[in-house]
Every structure is written in C-alpha cells, then in structure tokens.
PDB file of C-alpha atoms in Angstrom:
ATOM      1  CA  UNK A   1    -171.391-264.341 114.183  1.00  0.00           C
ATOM      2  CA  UNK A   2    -173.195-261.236 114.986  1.00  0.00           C
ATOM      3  CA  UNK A   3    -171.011-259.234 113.079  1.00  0.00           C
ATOM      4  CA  UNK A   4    -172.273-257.474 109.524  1.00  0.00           C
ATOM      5  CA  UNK A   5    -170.952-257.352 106.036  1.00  0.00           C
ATOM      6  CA  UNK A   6    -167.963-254.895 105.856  1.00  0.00           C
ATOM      7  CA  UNK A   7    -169.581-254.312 101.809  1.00  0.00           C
ATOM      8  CA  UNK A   8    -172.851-255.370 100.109  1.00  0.00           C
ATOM      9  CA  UNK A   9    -172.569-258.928  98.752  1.00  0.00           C
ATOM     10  CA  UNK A  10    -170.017-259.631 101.193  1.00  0.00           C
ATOM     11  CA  UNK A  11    -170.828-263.258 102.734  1.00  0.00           C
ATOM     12  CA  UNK A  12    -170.793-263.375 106.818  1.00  0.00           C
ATOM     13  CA  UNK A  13    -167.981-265.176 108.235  1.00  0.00           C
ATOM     14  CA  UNK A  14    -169.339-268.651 109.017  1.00  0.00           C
ATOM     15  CA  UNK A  15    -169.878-270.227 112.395  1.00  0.00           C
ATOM     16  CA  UNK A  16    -166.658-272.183 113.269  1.00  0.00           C
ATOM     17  CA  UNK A  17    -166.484-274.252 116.473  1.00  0.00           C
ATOM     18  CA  UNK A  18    -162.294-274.267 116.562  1.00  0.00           C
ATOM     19  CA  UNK A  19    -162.190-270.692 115.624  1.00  0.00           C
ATOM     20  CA  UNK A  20    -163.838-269.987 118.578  1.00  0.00           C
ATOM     21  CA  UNK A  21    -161.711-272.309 120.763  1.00  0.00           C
ATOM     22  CA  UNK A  22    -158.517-270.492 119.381  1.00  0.00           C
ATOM     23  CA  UNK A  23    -159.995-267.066 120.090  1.00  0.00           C
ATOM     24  CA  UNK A  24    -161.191-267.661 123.380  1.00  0.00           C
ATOM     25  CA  UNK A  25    -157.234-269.309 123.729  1.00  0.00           C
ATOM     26  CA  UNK A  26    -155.719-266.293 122.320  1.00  0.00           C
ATOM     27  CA  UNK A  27    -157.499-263.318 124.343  1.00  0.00           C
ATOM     28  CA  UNK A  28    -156.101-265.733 127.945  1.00  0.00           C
ATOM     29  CA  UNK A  29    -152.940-265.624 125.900  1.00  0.00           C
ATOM     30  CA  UNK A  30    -152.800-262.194 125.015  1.00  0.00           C
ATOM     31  CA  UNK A  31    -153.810-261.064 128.604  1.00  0.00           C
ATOM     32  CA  UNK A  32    -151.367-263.726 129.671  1.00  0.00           C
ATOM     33  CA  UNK A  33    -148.359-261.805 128.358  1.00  0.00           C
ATOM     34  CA  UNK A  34    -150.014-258.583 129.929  1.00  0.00           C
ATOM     35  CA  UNK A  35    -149.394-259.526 133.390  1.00  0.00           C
ATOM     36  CA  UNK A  36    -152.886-261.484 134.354  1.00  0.00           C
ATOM     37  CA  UNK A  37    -151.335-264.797 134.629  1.00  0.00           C
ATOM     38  CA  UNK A  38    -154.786-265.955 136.272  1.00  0.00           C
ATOM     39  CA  UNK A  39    -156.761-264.633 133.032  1.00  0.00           C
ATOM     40  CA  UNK A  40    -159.938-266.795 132.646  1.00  0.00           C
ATOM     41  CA  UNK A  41    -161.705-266.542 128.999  1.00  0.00           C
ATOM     42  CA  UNK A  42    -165.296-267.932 128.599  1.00  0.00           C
ATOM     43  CA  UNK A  43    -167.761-267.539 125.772  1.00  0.00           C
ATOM     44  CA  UNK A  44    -171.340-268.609 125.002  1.00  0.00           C
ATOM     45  CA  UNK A  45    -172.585-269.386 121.558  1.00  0.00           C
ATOM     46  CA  UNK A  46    -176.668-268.373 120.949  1.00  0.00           C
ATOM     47  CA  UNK A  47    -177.777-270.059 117.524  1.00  0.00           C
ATOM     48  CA  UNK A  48    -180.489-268.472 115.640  1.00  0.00           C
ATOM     49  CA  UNK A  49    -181.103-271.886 112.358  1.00  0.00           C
ATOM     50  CA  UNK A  50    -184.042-269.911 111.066  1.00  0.00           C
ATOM     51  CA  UNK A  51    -181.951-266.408 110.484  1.00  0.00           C
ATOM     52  CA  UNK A  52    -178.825-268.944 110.457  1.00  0.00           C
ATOM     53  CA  UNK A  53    -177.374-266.222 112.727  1.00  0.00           C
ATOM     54  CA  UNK A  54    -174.434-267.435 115.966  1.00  0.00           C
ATOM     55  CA  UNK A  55    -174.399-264.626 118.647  1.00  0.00           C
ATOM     56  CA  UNK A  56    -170.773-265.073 120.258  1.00  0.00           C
ATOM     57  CA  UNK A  57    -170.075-263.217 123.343  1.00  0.00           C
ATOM     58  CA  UNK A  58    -166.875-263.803 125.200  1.00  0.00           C
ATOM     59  CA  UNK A  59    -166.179-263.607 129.632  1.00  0.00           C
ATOM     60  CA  UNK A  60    -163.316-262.510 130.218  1.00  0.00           C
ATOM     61  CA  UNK A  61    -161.900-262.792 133.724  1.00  0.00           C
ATOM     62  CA  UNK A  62    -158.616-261.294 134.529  1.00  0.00           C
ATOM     63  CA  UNK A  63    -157.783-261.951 137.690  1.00  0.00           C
ATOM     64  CA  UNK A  64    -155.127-259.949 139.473  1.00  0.00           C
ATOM     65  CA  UNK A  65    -151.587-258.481 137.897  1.00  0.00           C
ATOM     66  CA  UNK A  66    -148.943-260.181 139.059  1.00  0.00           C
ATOM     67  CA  UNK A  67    -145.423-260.161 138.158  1.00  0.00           C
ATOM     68  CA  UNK A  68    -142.382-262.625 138.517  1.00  0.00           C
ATOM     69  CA  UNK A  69    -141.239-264.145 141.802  1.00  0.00           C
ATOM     70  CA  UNK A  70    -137.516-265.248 142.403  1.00  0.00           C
ATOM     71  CA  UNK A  71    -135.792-267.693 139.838  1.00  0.00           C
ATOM     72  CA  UNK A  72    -135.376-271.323 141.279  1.00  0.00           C
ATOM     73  CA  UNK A  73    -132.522-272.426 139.590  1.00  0.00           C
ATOM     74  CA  UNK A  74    -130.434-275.690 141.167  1.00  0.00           C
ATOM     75  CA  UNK A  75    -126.575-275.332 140.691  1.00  0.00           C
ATOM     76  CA  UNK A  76    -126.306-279.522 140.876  1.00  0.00           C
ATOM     77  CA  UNK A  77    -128.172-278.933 137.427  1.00  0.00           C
ATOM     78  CA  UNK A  78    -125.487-276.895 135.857  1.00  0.00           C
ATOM     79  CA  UNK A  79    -122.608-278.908 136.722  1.00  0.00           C
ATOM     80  CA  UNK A  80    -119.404-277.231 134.963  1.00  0.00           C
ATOM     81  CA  UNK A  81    -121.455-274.717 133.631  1.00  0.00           C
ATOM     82  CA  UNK A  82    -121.368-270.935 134.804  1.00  0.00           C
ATOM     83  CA  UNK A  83    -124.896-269.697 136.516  1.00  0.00           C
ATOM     84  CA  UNK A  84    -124.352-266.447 135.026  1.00  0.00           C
ATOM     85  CA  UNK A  85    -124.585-267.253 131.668  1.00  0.00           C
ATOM     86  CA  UNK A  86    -127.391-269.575 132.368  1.00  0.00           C
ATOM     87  CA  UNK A  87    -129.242-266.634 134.082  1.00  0.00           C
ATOM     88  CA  UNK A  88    -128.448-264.162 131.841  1.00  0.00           C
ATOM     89  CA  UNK A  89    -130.158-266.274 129.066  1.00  0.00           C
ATOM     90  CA  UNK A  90    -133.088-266.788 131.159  1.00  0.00           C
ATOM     91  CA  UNK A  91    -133.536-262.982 131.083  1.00  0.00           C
ATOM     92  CA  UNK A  92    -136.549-262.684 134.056  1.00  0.00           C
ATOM     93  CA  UNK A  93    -136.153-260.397 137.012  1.00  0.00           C
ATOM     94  CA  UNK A  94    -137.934-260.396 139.861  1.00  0.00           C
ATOM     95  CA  UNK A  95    -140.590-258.059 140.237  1.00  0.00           C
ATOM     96  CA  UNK A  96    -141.035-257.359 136.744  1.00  0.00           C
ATOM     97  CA  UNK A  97    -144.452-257.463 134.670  1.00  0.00           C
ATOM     98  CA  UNK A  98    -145.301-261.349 134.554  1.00  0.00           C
ATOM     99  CA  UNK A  99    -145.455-262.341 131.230  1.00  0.00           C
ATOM    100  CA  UNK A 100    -145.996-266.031 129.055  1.00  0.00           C
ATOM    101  CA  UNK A 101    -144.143-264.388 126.534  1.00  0.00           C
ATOM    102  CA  UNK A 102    -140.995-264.291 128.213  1.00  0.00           C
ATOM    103  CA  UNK A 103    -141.111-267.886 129.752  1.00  0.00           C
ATOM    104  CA  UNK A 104    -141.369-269.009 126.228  1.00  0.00           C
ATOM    105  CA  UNK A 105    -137.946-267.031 124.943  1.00  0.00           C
ATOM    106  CA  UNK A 106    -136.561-267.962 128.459  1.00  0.00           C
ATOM    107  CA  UNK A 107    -136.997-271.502 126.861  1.00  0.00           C
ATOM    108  CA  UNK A 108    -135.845-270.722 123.742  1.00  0.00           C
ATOM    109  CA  UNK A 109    -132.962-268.463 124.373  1.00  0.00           C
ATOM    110  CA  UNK A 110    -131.816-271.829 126.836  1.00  0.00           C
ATOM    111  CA  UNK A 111    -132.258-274.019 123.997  1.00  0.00           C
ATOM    112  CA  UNK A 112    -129.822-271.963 121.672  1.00  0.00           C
ATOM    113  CA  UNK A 113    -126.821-272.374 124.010  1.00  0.00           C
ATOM    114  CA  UNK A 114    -126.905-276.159 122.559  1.00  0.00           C
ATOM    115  CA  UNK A 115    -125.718-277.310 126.476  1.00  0.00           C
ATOM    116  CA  UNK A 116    -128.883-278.883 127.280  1.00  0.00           C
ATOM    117  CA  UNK A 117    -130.876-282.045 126.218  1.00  0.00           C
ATOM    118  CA  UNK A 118    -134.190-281.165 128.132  1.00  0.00           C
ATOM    119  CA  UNK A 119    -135.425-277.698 129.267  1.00  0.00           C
ATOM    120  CA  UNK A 120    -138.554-277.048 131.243  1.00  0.00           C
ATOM    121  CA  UNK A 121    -139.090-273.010 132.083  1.00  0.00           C
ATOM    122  CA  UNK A 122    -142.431-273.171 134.620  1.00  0.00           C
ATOM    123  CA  UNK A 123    -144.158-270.246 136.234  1.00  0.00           C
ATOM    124  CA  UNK A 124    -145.028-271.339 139.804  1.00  0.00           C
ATOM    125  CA  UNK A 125    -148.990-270.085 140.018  1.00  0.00           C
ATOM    126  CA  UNK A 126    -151.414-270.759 142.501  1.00  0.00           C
ATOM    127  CA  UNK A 127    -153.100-274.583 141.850  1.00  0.00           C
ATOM    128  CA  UNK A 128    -157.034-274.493 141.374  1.00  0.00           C
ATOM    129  CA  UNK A 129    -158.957-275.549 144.204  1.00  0.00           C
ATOM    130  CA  UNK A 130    -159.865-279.411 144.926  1.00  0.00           C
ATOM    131  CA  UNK A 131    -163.739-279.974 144.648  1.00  0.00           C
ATOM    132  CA  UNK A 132    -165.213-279.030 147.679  1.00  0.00           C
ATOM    133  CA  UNK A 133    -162.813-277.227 149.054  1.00  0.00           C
ATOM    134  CA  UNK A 134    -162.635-273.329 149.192  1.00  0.00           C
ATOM    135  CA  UNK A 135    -160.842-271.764 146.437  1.00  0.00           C
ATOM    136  CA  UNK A 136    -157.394-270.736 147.507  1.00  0.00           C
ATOM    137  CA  UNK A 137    -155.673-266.971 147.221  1.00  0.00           C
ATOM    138  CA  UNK A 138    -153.960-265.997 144.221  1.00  0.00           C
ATOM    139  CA  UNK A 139    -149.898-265.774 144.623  1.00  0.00           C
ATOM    140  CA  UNK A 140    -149.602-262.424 142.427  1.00  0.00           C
ATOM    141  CA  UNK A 141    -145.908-262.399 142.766  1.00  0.00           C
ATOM    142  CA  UNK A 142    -145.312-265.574 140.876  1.00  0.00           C
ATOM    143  CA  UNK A 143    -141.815-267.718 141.145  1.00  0.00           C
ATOM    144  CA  UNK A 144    -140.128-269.166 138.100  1.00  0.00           C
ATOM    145  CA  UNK A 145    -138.808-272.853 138.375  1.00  0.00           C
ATOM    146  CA  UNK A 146    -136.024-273.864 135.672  1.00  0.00           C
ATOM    147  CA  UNK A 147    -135.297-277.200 135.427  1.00  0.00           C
ATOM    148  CA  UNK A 148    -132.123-278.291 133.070  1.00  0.00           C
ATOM    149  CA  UNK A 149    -130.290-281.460 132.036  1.00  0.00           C
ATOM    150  CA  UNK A 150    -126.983-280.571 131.383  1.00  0.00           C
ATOM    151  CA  UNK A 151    -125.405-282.701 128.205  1.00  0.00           C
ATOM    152  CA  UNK A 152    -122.046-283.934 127.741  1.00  0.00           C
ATOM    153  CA  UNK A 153    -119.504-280.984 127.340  1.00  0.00           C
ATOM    154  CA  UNK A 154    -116.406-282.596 126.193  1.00  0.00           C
ATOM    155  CA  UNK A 155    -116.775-285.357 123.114  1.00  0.00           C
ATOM    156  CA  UNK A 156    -114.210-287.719 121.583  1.00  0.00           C
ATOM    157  CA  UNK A 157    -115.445-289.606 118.296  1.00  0.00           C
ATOM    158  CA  UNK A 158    -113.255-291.634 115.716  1.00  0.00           C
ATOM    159  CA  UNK A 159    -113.530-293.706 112.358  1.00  0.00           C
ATOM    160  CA  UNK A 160    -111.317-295.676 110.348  1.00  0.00           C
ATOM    161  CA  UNK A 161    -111.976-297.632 106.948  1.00  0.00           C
ATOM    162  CA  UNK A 162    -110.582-299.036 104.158  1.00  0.00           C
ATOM    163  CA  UNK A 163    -110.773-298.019 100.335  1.00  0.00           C
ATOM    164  CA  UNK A 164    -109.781-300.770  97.612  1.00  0.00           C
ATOM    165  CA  UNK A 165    -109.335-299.328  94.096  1.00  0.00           C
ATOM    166  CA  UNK A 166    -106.452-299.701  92.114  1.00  0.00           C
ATOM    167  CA  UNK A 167    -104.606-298.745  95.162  1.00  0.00           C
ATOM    168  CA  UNK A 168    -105.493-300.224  98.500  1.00  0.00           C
ATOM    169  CA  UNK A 169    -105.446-297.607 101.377  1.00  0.00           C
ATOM    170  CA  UNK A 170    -106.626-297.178 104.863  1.00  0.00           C
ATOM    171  CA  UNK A 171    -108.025-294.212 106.839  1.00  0.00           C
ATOM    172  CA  UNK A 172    -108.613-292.760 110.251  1.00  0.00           C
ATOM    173  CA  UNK A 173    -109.687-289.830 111.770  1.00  0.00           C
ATOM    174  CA  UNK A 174    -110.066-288.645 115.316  1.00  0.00           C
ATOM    175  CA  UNK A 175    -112.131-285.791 117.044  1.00  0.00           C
ATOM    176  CA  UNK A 176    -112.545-283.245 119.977  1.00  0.00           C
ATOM    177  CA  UNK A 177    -115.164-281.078 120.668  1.00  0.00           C
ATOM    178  CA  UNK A 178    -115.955-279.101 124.044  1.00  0.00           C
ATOM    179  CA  UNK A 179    -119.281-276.538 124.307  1.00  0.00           C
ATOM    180  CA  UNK A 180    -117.267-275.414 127.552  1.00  0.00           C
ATOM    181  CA  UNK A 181    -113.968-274.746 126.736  1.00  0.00           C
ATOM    182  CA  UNK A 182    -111.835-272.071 129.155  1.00  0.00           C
ATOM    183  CA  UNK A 183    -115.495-271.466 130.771  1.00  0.00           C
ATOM    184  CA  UNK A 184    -117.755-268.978 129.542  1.00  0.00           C
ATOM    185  CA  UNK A 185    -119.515-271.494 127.275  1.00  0.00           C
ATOM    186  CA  UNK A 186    -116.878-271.097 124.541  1.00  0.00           C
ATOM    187  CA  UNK A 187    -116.288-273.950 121.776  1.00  0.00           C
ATOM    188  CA  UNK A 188    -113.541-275.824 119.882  1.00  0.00           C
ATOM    189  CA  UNK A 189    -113.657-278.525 117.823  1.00  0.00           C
ATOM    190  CA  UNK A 190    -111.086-279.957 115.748  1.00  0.00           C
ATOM    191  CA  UNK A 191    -110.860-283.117 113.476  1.00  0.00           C
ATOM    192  CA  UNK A 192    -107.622-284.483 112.631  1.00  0.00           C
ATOM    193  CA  UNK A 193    -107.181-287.300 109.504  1.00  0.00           C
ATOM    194  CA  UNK A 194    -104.743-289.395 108.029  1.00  0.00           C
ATOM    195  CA  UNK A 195    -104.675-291.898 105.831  1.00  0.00           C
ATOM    196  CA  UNK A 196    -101.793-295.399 104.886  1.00  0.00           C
ATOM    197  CA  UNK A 197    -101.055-296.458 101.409  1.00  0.00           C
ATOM    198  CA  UNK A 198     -98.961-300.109 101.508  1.00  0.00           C
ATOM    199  CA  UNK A 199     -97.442-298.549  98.198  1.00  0.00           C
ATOM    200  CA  UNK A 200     -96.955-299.858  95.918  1.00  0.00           C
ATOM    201  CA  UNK A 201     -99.575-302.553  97.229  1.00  0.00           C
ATOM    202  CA  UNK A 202    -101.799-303.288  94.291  1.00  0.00           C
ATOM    203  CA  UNK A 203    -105.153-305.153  94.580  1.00  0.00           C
ATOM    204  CA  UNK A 204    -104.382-307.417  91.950  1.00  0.00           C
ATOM    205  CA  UNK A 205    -101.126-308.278  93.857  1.00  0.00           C
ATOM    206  CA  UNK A 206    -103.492-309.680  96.342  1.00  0.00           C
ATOM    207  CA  UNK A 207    -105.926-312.119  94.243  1.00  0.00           C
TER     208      UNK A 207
END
C-alpha cells in the first residue's frame, strides 16, 4: 500500500489480495445502503518488488440514486396470515432512499415472526446487458419482490411411555400450539400430562 507509517518504526501494512477484495466489496456495499443500488467498485494494484511497494487505487462508479419501487407481495403466500403484519415487518415504502441495508432487516425482521420456513427479500434492478447487445437503462425506482413459505400454524404432538421401577407406571401427554391464534399472529401453546399406576402392581408380581 501506498500509505506511510502513522510513527517511526511502524511496519507498512502488507499487501493482501482478500483485503482488497473485501474493501473493494465494502465501498459497493456502503454506497449500496446510500441509495446507488447500481454502485460499481474497481481497483488496480501497481507492484513496485524492488521498493516492495503495492500502489492501490480504487474506481468507483455510482451509478444513479434510486429508491424503492412498490412491494410485490402474493396474498396465496400468506394463507391465514394477515398482510398487515407481514408488511409492517417488511418496513419499505415506496419512494424512499433505496437501501441493502433495509432488504437485509426486511429479511430478518420476517424471520423473527417464526411463521415462515423460507424467506427471500429481492430488490428488482435492472439485469446487465447480454454480450453484444446494448446496455440497457437503469430502473432508478427499484421494486421489491417478497417471496414467503408460510409453515404450519396449528400443531398437535403426543407421547406416551412406560417407566418400570419398583412401581410400574405409564404416561402420556398431548399438545397444542397455534403461531396464529385469534389472528394478529398471537400464540398459545399448552401441554397437558397424565400418568396410570396399576397400584399396587409390583414388577416382581410380574416375573
């Protein structure tokens, strides 16, 4: 790097090929969550072995701002579950600032309502030209497409067993959960359990 010393004695930071790769990745990130969801980063590397010197400059291309486009959201997706809520978590409006950011907490904020097995939050852009062909215009007002698959809202499970100690006993126990319950995305779950004892049944009344 071209950079100097920040003390005498101090060693230069070394020449790192996936350092590079992660900074060029993190300045299209970080203009990414600006707005420039077209940001393009390039970089070229000039080594000096005698003066064991790397000049790093980076290209950055912005592109245009752009901000979000209108939420494509299928209600066969949701099933029993209210769009609202769904929405609300998403948390994009139209014609805001675009942002990666917020497709990423879109994702995550999805995730945390627990009512979906796969989640995929996409941003729409513009697809790069096919060789030879001119390259197309930029869509600056971008649309978000959320695609969800719902999971089961209502579950039944059950057990029974058997314990044999002094005493011989059996055991059940039955159970209701629902992620959906009254609407809204509210939950119950209950577990109820009993248990027989054949008193005064004794294992060794057995064998």
């Amino acid at each position: 790097y071209q950079s100097e010393p920040k003390a005498s004695g101090e060693a230069r930071p070394r020449w790192n090929e996936e350092r590079y790769d992660e900074m060029k990745s993190k300045l299209a990130r970080e203009l990414a969550d600006e707005g420039y969801a077209y940001a393009k980063v390039e970089g070229t590397v000039d080594i000096d072995l005698p003066r064991r010197k790397a000049d790093v400059r980076f290209i950055i291309a912005p592109g245009p701002a752009c901000t979000f486009g209108d939420l494509a959201l299928d209600d066969a997706q949701l099933g029993e579950l209210p769009r609202s809520t769904v929405v609300g978590a998403i948390a994009i409006e139209p014609n805001t600032p675009y942002s990666a950011a917020k497709l990423e907490i879109a994702q995550y904020a999805l995730a945390d309502l627990q009512v979906f097995g796969a989640i995929e939050v996409e941003a729409l852009r513009t697809k790069p030209a096919e060789p030879g062909k001119p390259a197309p215009k930029l869509e600056t007002r971008i649309p978000v497409k959320v695609s969800l698959q719902p999971v089961k809202l209502q579950e039944i499970s059950g057990g029974v067993g058997a314990e044999f100690g002094s005493l011989i006993d059996g055991h059940a126990s039955v159970g209701y959960a629902n992620r959906n319950f009254l609407g809204g995305l509210r939950r119950i779950s209950t577990t109820l359990e009993g248990a027989v004892i054949p008193f005064p049944l004794r294992l060794e009344d057995i064998f």
